[in-house]
């Protein structure tokens, strides 16, 4: 990353194109920062405005019981990215990519092959349209998008996704990590258990775990492992899987019909949910074994796993809040859209006289606008990524990038 003089704050709007592809979700978005005296219908933040012009996403979905491999995920991204970029530009009302000020891409962390496939396209667009590149830390993208959408001011951040579990707070131009997982991430834990019991990966295994957990009627004992502000989840996953070998366990055949897979999702719609809103208001039907004390159902296991995992996350987050004297918490990352996690975190925050800030699937789940937004913030503060340094890395710590505020 090279440094230049910061751009003027109030002279004109700035636009950025963001490309995200660190895992199985390919996202492209266009965002605009409008000066205080400009006209905007977007989100007002500290007398500035942010307009989300487009938010297009396409998800690589595998059959139930299977995870997504890096090579196959990269092939998916290569196959779809031209169409997703074109749709994002069209939806934003732009005539050409030449209208944006910079092109932002996910530098890391993430899966190697998917990251490389998307960064290659970002470099190509940069050369074709003679636009500067800005490499973005995926985790910072989540945080900056969450802060912008919710208006949270200096909260403790719980970042929970398929590959990351961290408790974070800002200090001295860095996002400092106060606690994290010692083994697997919370999203990975939930996804792997979803595969064990045969839950569908459409629209996401974590969401289907959440739905199944609403039917759970028994809280089964599981290991609870917090170590200071860190957590360990592998033992809890193994213990939950062990219940599926119990003689009381009754498997369940799940319906994996969730709408058309592979459609482009724009704005409020999410991949596979064009005719079936992700957040349904109806409670799932109870299974006939739910009230039988001699039976353990998949729903019971989903419920027990969620309650234990989320209780651990609430505990380490509260410990960090007490340590720095904060009353507010911001939940970001794909798992951050889980309503039960938001509810539990909200109870804790309210007892401390504070608030929980969270967003919905449009902004929690990996997307291109979070990369465009974080990249545009860095670009306005004079940061650029030279072409010869526009590499990717699977291990890009949240506390590595320099964070500068331009509002």
Short mmCIF file of C-alpha atoms in Angstrom, two decimals, residues 1-406:
data_model
loop_
_atom_site.label_atom_id
_atom_site.label_comp_id
_atom_site.label_asym_id
_atom_site.label_seq_id
_atom_site.Cartn_x
_atom_site.Cartn_y
_atom_site.Cartn_z
CA UNK A 1 0.00 0.00 0.00
CA UNK A 2 1.43 3.37 -1.00
CA UNK A 3 0.55 6.71 0.60
CA UNK A 4 -0.56 9.89 -1.15
CA UNK A 5 -2.08 13.12 0.11
CA UNK A 6 -5.71 12.76 1.23
CA UNK A 7 -8.33 13.83 -1.27
CA UNK A 8 -10.50 16.88 -0.59
CA UNK A 9 -13.54 16.05 1.52
CA UNK A 10 -16.16 18.36 0.08
CA UNK A 11 -15.34 19.04 -3.55
CA UNK A 12 -17.39 16.31 -5.29
CA UNK A 13 -18.89 12.83 -4.87
CA UNK A 14 -16.54 9.84 -4.99
CA UNK A 15 -17.50 6.45 -6.42
CA UNK A 16 -15.91 3.02 -5.98
CA UNK A 17 -16.45 -0.44 -7.41
CA UNK A 18 -15.88 -3.25 -4.91
CA UNK A 19 -15.21 -6.93 -5.66
CA UNK A 20 -15.53 -9.58 -2.95
CA UNK A 21 -14.79 -13.28 -3.39
CA UNK A 22 -12.96 -14.58 -0.32
CA UNK A 23 -15.26 -17.59 0.11
CA UNK A 24 -18.33 -19.01 -1.65
CA UNK A 25 -20.10 -15.67 -2.09
CA UNK A 26 -19.15 -13.58 -5.08
CA UNK A 27 -20.20 -9.97 -4.57
CA UNK A 28 -19.81 -6.78 -6.56
CA UNK A 29 -21.12 -3.39 -5.50
CA UNK A 30 -20.93 0.30 -6.30
CA UNK A 31 -20.93 2.90 -3.55
CA UNK A 32 -20.87 6.70 -3.58
CA UNK A 33 -19.63 9.11 -0.92
CA UNK A 34 -21.44 12.43 -1.22
CA UNK A 35 -20.05 15.67 0.31
CA UNK A 36 -22.08 17.38 3.08
CA UNK A 37 -23.50 19.99 0.69
CA UNK A 38 -24.40 17.43 -1.99
CA UNK A 39 -27.80 15.86 -2.66
CA UNK A 40 -28.21 12.28 -1.50
CA UNK A 41 -30.88 9.86 -0.39
CA UNK A 42 -28.32 7.65 1.33
CA UNK A 43 -27.17 7.19 4.91
CA UNK A 44 -26.03 10.35 6.69
CA UNK A 45 -22.91 9.94 8.80
CA UNK A 46 -21.21 12.85 10.53
CA UNK A 47 -22.61 15.33 8.01
CA UNK A 48 -21.58 13.14 5.06
CA UNK A 49 -23.66 10.78 2.95
CA UNK A 50 -23.12 7.27 1.66
CA UNK A 51 -25.22 6.01 -1.26
CA UNK A 52 -25.37 2.29 -1.97
CA UNK A 53 -25.93 2.26 -5.73
CA UNK A 54 -25.82 -1.50 -6.29
CA UNK A 55 -25.23 -4.67 -4.29
CA UNK A 56 -25.13 -7.79 -6.47
CA UNK A 57 -24.24 -11.23 -5.15
CA UNK A 58 -24.02 -14.76 -6.47
CA UNK A 59 -23.47 -17.73 -4.16
CA UNK A 60 -21.78 -21.04 -4.88
CA UNK A 61 -24.08 -23.64 -3.31
CA UNK A 62 -23.08 -27.29 -2.90
CA UNK A 63 -25.39 -30.30 -2.30
CA UNK A 64 -26.43 -31.12 1.30
CA UNK A 65 -23.64 -32.75 3.28
CA UNK A 66 -20.86 -31.24 1.17
CA UNK A 67 -18.64 -28.24 1.80
CA UNK A 68 -17.20 -25.95 -0.86
CA UNK A 69 -13.65 -26.62 -2.03
CA UNK A 70 -11.30 -23.75 -2.99
CA UNK A 71 -10.80 -24.94 -6.58
CA UNK A 72 -14.50 -25.43 -7.28
CA UNK A 73 -15.33 -22.10 -5.64
CA UNK A 74 -12.76 -20.32 -7.79
CA UNK A 75 -14.27 -21.90 -10.91
CA UNK A 76 -17.68 -20.59 -9.85
CA UNK A 77 -16.32 -17.07 -9.39
CA UNK A 78 -14.55 -17.12 -12.77
CA UNK A 79 -17.74 -18.31 -14.47
CA UNK A 80 -20.00 -15.66 -12.95
CA UNK A 81 -17.87 -12.58 -12.30
CA UNK A 82 -18.28 -10.88 -15.69
CA UNK A 83 -22.06 -11.10 -15.40
CA UNK A 84 -22.06 -9.97 -11.77
CA UNK A 85 -19.83 -6.96 -12.52
CA UNK A 86 -22.00 -6.01 -15.51
CA UNK A 87 -25.17 -6.27 -13.40
CA UNK A 88 -23.65 -4.16 -10.61
CA UNK A 89 -22.65 -1.41 -13.05
CA UNK A 90 -26.06 -1.50 -14.77
CA UNK A 91 -27.98 -1.43 -11.46
CA UNK A 92 -25.89 1.50 -10.26
CA UNK A 93 -26.97 3.53 -13.27
CA UNK A 94 -23.43 3.95 -14.56
CA UNK A 95 -22.64 4.07 -18.26
CA UNK A 96 -19.20 2.57 -17.73
CA UNK A 97 -16.72 1.50 -15.07
CA UNK A 98 -14.74 4.53 -16.21
CA UNK A 99 -17.04 6.67 -14.03
CA UNK A 100 -15.71 5.24 -10.74
CA UNK A 101 -12.71 6.73 -8.95
CA UNK A 102 -11.12 3.49 -7.81
CA UNK A 103 -11.49 -0.29 -7.97
CA UNK A 104 -11.41 -2.08 -4.63
CA UNK A 105 -10.89 -5.80 -4.09
CA UNK A 106 -10.53 -8.22 -1.18
CA UNK A 107 -6.84 -8.77 -0.47
CA UNK A 108 -7.55 -11.25 2.34
CA UNK A 109 -8.13 -13.14 4.53
CA UNK A 110 -9.97 -15.96 2.81
CA UNK A 111 -9.57 -18.99 0.58
CA UNK A 112 -6.57 -18.71 -1.71
CA UNK A 113 -7.98 -19.74 -5.09
CA UNK A 114 -11.20 -17.68 -4.89
CA UNK A 115 -9.25 -14.63 -3.69
CA UNK A 116 -6.84 -14.91 -6.61
CA UNK A 117 -9.59 -15.35 -9.19
CA UNK A 118 -11.31 -12.12 -8.11
CA UNK A 119 -8.13 -10.09 -7.65
CA UNK A 120 -7.13 -11.01 -11.21
CA UNK A 121 -10.33 -9.41 -12.49
CA UNK A 122 -9.76 -6.34 -10.30
CA UNK A 123 -6.29 -5.89 -11.77
CA UNK A 124 -7.61 -6.35 -15.30
CA UNK A 125 -10.30 -3.70 -14.80
CA UNK A 126 -7.73 -1.36 -13.25
CA UNK A 127 -5.52 -1.64 -16.33
CA UNK A 128 -8.37 -1.42 -18.84
CA UNK A 129 -9.97 1.66 -17.31
CA UNK A 130 -6.78 3.20 -15.86
CA UNK A 131 -8.19 3.29 -12.33
CA UNK A 132 -6.20 2.98 -9.09
CA UNK A 133 -6.47 -0.24 -7.11
CA UNK A 134 -7.17 -0.49 -3.38
CA UNK A 135 -6.67 -3.82 -1.61
CA UNK A 136 -9.06 -4.20 1.34
CA UNK A 137 -8.91 -6.32 4.47
CA UNK A 138 -12.09 -8.42 4.42
CA UNK A 139 -12.63 -8.06 8.18
CA UNK A 140 -12.20 -4.29 8.10
CA UNK A 141 -14.74 -4.18 5.27
CA UNK A 142 -17.32 -5.85 7.52
CA UNK A 143 -16.58 -3.45 10.38
CA UNK A 144 -16.67 -0.25 8.33
CA UNK A 145 -19.91 -1.28 6.63
CA UNK A 146 -21.48 -2.13 9.98
CA UNK A 147 -20.42 1.17 11.53
CA UNK A 148 -21.78 3.07 8.56
CA UNK A 149 -25.16 1.38 8.35
CA UNK A 150 -25.87 1.35 12.10
CA UNK A 151 -24.23 4.64 13.09
CA UNK A 152 -22.43 2.93 15.98
CA UNK A 153 -19.77 5.15 17.57
CA UNK A 154 -16.66 3.33 18.79
CA UNK A 155 -18.35 0.09 19.90
CA UNK A 156 -16.78 -3.23 20.80
CA UNK A 157 -17.07 -5.32 17.63
CA UNK A 158 -17.96 -9.00 17.56
CA UNK A 159 -16.91 -10.30 14.16
CA UNK A 160 -18.40 -13.74 13.48
CA UNK A 161 -18.28 -15.47 10.12
CA UNK A 162 -17.43 -18.76 8.46
CA UNK A 163 -13.69 -18.20 8.79
CA UNK A 164 -13.34 -15.70 11.64
CA UNK A 165 -14.40 -15.21 15.24
CA UNK A 166 -12.92 -12.11 16.87
CA UNK A 167 -13.68 -9.50 19.52
CA UNK A 168 -12.31 -6.17 18.30
CA UNK A 169 -12.05 -2.54 19.38
CA UNK A 170 -10.46 0.52 17.78
CA UNK A 171 -7.35 2.11 19.26
CA UNK A 172 -4.56 4.26 17.82
CA UNK A 173 -5.46 3.86 14.13
CA UNK A 174 -5.84 0.07 14.30
CA UNK A 175 -8.62 -2.37 14.97
CA UNK A 176 -7.19 -4.29 17.92
CA UNK A 177 -8.10 -7.93 18.53
CA UNK A 178 -8.97 -8.55 22.18
CA UNK A 179 -10.12 -12.14 21.79
CA UNK A 180 -10.66 -14.77 19.12
CA UNK A 181 -11.25 -18.45 18.47
CA UNK A 182 -8.39 -20.78 19.31
CA UNK A 183 -9.39 -23.36 16.71
CA UNK A 184 -12.36 -23.18 14.32
CA UNK A 185 -14.58 -20.18 13.61
CA UNK A 186 -18.21 -20.10 14.74
CA UNK A 187 -19.53 -20.16 11.17
CA UNK A 188 -17.36 -23.15 10.34
CA UNK A 189 -18.64 -24.90 13.47
CA UNK A 190 -22.27 -24.39 12.48
CA UNK A 191 -21.67 -25.28 8.82
CA UNK A 192 -19.90 -28.51 9.67
CA UNK A 193 -22.68 -29.64 11.98
CA UNK A 194 -25.25 -28.79 9.30
CA UNK A 195 -23.44 -31.22 7.01
CA UNK A 196 -23.50 -33.92 9.70
CA UNK A 197 -27.30 -33.85 10.02
CA UNK A 198 -27.92 -33.32 6.29
CA UNK A 199 -29.15 -29.73 6.28
CA UNK A 200 -29.21 -27.94 2.96
CA UNK A 201 -26.54 -25.42 2.01
CA UNK A 202 -29.20 -23.25 0.33
CA UNK A 203 -29.43 -20.39 1.13
CA UNK A 204 -26.77 -21.12 3.77
CA UNK A 205 -26.19 -23.93 6.30
CA UNK A 206 -25.99 -21.42 9.18
CA UNK A 207 -29.42 -20.00 8.35
CA UNK A 208 -30.92 -23.49 8.18
CA UNK A 209 -29.37 -24.29 11.57
CA UNK A 210 -31.07 -21.16 12.92
CA UNK A 211 -34.45 -22.22 11.53
CA UNK A 212 -34.11 -25.76 12.89
CA UNK A 213 -33.07 -24.44 16.31
CA UNK A 214 -36.43 -22.69 16.67
CA UNK A 215 -38.04 -26.14 16.93
CA UNK A 216 -35.62 -27.37 19.58
CA UNK A 217 -37.21 -28.25 22.91
CA UNK A 218 -34.28 -29.73 24.87
CA UNK A 219 -31.08 -28.02 25.97
CA UNK A 220 -28.50 -30.78 26.00
CA UNK A 221 -25.24 -30.43 27.96
CA UNK A 222 -22.18 -29.47 25.87
CA UNK A 223 -18.62 -28.39 26.73
CA UNK A 224 -18.32 -24.68 27.48
CA UNK A 225 -14.81 -23.41 26.77
CA UNK A 226 -13.92 -19.77 27.27
CA UNK A 227 -10.35 -18.81 28.08
CA UNK A 228 -10.18 -15.16 29.02
CA UNK A 229 -11.46 -13.39 25.91
CA UNK A 230 -10.80 -16.40 23.66
CA UNK A 231 -13.07 -19.33 22.84
CA UNK A 232 -12.56 -22.90 21.68
CA UNK A 233 -15.31 -24.49 19.58
CA UNK A 234 -13.88 -27.76 18.23
CA UNK A 235 -14.71 -29.72 21.40
CA UNK A 236 -18.27 -28.45 21.41
CA UNK A 237 -18.70 -29.48 17.77
CA UNK A 238 -17.36 -32.98 18.50
CA UNK A 239 -19.67 -33.35 21.50
CA UNK A 240 -22.69 -32.26 19.46
CA UNK A 241 -21.79 -34.71 16.69
CA UNK A 242 -21.51 -37.47 19.31
CA UNK A 243 -25.22 -37.06 20.13
CA UNK A 244 -26.05 -38.19 16.58
CA UNK A 245 -24.64 -41.61 17.53
CA UNK A 246 -26.81 -41.79 20.66
CA UNK A 247 -29.55 -44.44 20.64
CA UNK A 248 -32.10 -41.72 21.42
CA UNK A 249 -31.25 -39.73 18.30
CA UNK A 250 -33.94 -39.75 15.59
CA UNK A 251 -32.71 -38.44 12.21
CA UNK A 252 -34.91 -36.16 10.17
CA UNK A 253 -35.31 -35.69 6.44
CA UNK A 254 -35.03 -32.02 5.68
CA UNK A 255 -36.74 -30.17 2.85
CA UNK A 256 -34.02 -28.37 0.90
CA UNK A 257 -36.34 -26.57 -1.52
CA UNK A 258 -35.50 -22.91 -0.94
CA UNK A 259 -36.17 -21.41 -4.32
CA UNK A 260 -34.01 -21.10 -7.38
CA UNK A 261 -30.31 -21.34 -6.70
CA UNK A 262 -27.95 -19.22 -8.75
CA UNK A 263 -30.09 -16.16 -9.43
CA UNK A 264 -28.52 -12.73 -9.15
CA UNK A 265 -29.39 -11.02 -5.90
CA UNK A 266 -29.67 -7.25 -5.91
CA UNK A 267 -30.61 -4.84 -3.15
CA UNK A 268 -32.87 -6.46 -0.58
CA UNK A 269 -32.94 -9.85 -2.28
CA UNK A 270 -30.47 -12.58 -1.48
CA UNK A 271 -29.35 -15.44 -3.74
CA UNK A 272 -32.04 -18.10 -3.95
CA UNK A 273 -34.63 -16.00 -2.16
CA UNK A 274 -36.42 -14.14 -4.94
CA UNK A 275 -39.80 -15.67 -4.05
CA UNK A 276 -39.05 -16.74 -0.51
CA UNK A 277 -37.87 -13.95 1.86
CA UNK A 278 -34.98 -15.12 4.01
CA UNK A 279 -36.57 -13.87 7.20
CA UNK A 280 -39.92 -15.62 7.31
CA UNK A 281 -42.36 -14.68 10.04
CA UNK A 282 -43.95 -18.10 10.43
CA UNK A 283 -42.56 -20.48 13.01
CA UNK A 284 -41.38 -23.82 11.56
CA UNK A 285 -43.66 -26.75 12.17
CA UNK A 286 -42.90 -28.89 15.21
CA UNK A 287 -41.73 -32.43 14.64
CA UNK A 288 -43.74 -35.18 16.31
CA UNK A 289 -40.84 -36.16 18.57
CA UNK A 290 -40.28 -32.65 19.97
CA UNK A 291 -42.06 -33.37 23.29
CA UNK A 292 -40.75 -36.93 23.79
CA UNK A 293 -38.13 -36.90 26.55
CA UNK A 294 -36.61 -40.16 25.30
CA UNK A 295 -35.87 -38.71 21.88
CA UNK A 296 -33.11 -36.36 20.71
CA UNK A 297 -33.97 -34.58 17.48
CA UNK A 298 -31.73 -32.66 15.07
CA UNK A 299 -33.65 -29.55 16.12
CA UNK A 300 -32.65 -30.17 19.75
CA UNK A 301 -29.02 -30.41 18.73
CA UNK A 302 -29.20 -27.24 16.64
CA UNK A 303 -30.84 -25.42 19.53
CA UNK A 304 -28.29 -26.68 22.07
CA UNK A 305 -25.32 -25.88 19.84
CA UNK A 306 -26.55 -22.35 19.15
CA UNK A 307 -27.31 -21.57 22.78
CA UNK A 308 -23.92 -22.73 24.04
CA UNK A 309 -21.88 -21.10 21.26
CA UNK A 310 -23.70 -17.79 21.46
CA UNK A 311 -23.50 -17.72 25.27
CA UNK A 312 -19.73 -18.04 24.97
CA UNK A 313 -19.61 -15.21 22.43
CA UNK A 314 -21.74 -12.97 24.64
CA UNK A 315 -19.44 -13.68 27.60
CA UNK A 316 -16.18 -12.78 25.88
CA UNK A 317 -17.77 -9.71 24.28
CA UNK A 318 -19.00 -8.46 27.65
CA UNK A 319 -15.56 -9.06 29.12
CA UNK A 320 -14.01 -6.88 26.40
CA UNK A 321 -16.66 -4.21 26.97
CA UNK A 322 -15.84 -4.13 30.67
CA UNK A 323 -12.12 -3.97 29.88
CA UNK A 324 -12.35 -0.84 27.70
CA UNK A 325 -15.37 0.73 29.38
CA UNK A 326 -17.73 0.47 26.41
CA UNK A 327 -21.50 -0.04 26.63
CA UNK A 328 -22.25 -0.69 22.96
CA UNK A 329 -21.50 -3.68 20.77
CA UNK A 330 -21.56 -4.03 16.98
CA UNK A 331 -22.10 -7.52 15.52
CA UNK A 332 -20.76 -8.05 12.00
CA UNK A 333 -20.02 -10.97 9.70
CA UNK A 334 -22.31 -13.60 8.19
CA UNK A 335 -23.25 -15.19 11.51
CA UNK A 336 -24.05 -11.69 12.79
CA UNK A 337 -27.36 -11.85 10.91
CA UNK A 338 -28.53 -14.64 13.25
CA UNK A 339 -31.52 -13.26 15.12
CA UNK A 340 -30.94 -15.39 18.22
CA UNK A 341 -27.38 -14.09 18.54
CA UNK A 342 -28.63 -10.51 18.16
CA UNK A 343 -31.28 -11.15 20.82
CA UNK A 344 -28.81 -12.60 23.35
CA UNK A 345 -26.29 -9.84 22.71
CA UNK A 346 -29.05 -7.24 23.05
CA UNK A 347 -30.04 -8.55 26.47
CA UNK A 348 -26.45 -8.31 27.69
CA UNK A 349 -25.93 -4.82 26.24
CA UNK A 350 -29.19 -3.49 27.71
CA UNK A 351 -28.21 -4.77 31.16
CA UNK A 352 -25.06 -2.69 30.83
CA UNK A 353 -27.09 0.36 29.80
CA UNK A 354 -25.99 0.11 26.20
CA UNK A 355 -27.16 -1.09 22.81
CA UNK A 356 -26.45 -3.79 20.28
CA UNK A 357 -25.98 -2.70 16.66
CA UNK A 358 -26.48 -5.21 13.86
CA UNK A 359 -27.55 -5.34 10.24
CA UNK A 360 -29.46 -7.75 8.03
CA UNK A 361 -28.32 -10.18 5.34
CA UNK A 362 -27.65 -7.45 2.78
CA UNK A 363 -24.72 -6.15 4.82
CA UNK A 364 -23.76 -8.95 7.26
CA UNK A 365 -23.16 -11.59 4.61
CA UNK A 366 -20.12 -11.12 2.36
CA UNK A 367 -20.83 -8.49 -0.27
CA UNK A 368 -19.12 -6.13 -2.68
CA UNK A 369 -20.33 -2.86 -1.15
CA UNK A 370 -18.43 -3.41 2.10
CA UNK A 371 -15.22 -3.76 0.08
CA UNK A 372 -16.11 -0.70 -2.02
CA UNK A 373 -16.89 1.35 1.09
CA UNK A 374 -13.76 0.43 3.08
CA UNK A 375 -11.64 0.80 -0.05
CA UNK A 376 -13.09 4.22 -0.86
CA UNK A 377 -12.42 5.40 2.70
CA UNK A 378 -8.79 4.32 2.31
CA UNK A 379 -8.56 5.84 -1.18
CA UNK A 380 -9.84 9.21 0.06
CA UNK A 381 -7.15 9.17 2.74
CA UNK A 382 -4.46 8.70 0.10
CA UNK A 383 -3.95 4.93 0.20
CA UNK A 384 -3.31 3.02 -3.06
CA UNK A 385 -2.24 -0.51 -3.94
CA UNK A 386 0.39 -0.54 -6.72
CA UNK A 387 -0.18 -3.12 -9.42
CA UNK A 388 2.99 -5.00 -8.53
CA UNK A 389 1.78 -5.34 -4.92
CA UNK A 390 -1.83 -6.26 -5.71
CA UNK A 391 -1.41 -9.75 -4.34
CA UNK A 392 -3.73 -11.70 -2.03
CA UNK A 393 -3.09 -13.43 1.25
CA UNK A 394 -5.09 -16.01 3.16
CA UNK A 395 -3.77 -14.65 6.45
CA UNK A 396 -4.38 -10.93 6.69
CA UNK A 397 -4.96 -9.99 10.30
CA UNK A 398 -7.62 -7.45 11.22
CA UNK A 399 -5.08 -5.43 13.22
CA UNK A 400 -2.65 -5.09 10.28
CA UNK A 401 -4.17 -2.26 8.15
CA UNK A 402 -3.81 1.36 9.18
CA UNK A 403 -7.27 2.82 9.80
CA UNK A 404 -7.77 6.51 9.04
CA UNK A 405 -11.04 8.38 9.43
CA UNK A 406 -12.03 10.72 6.60
#
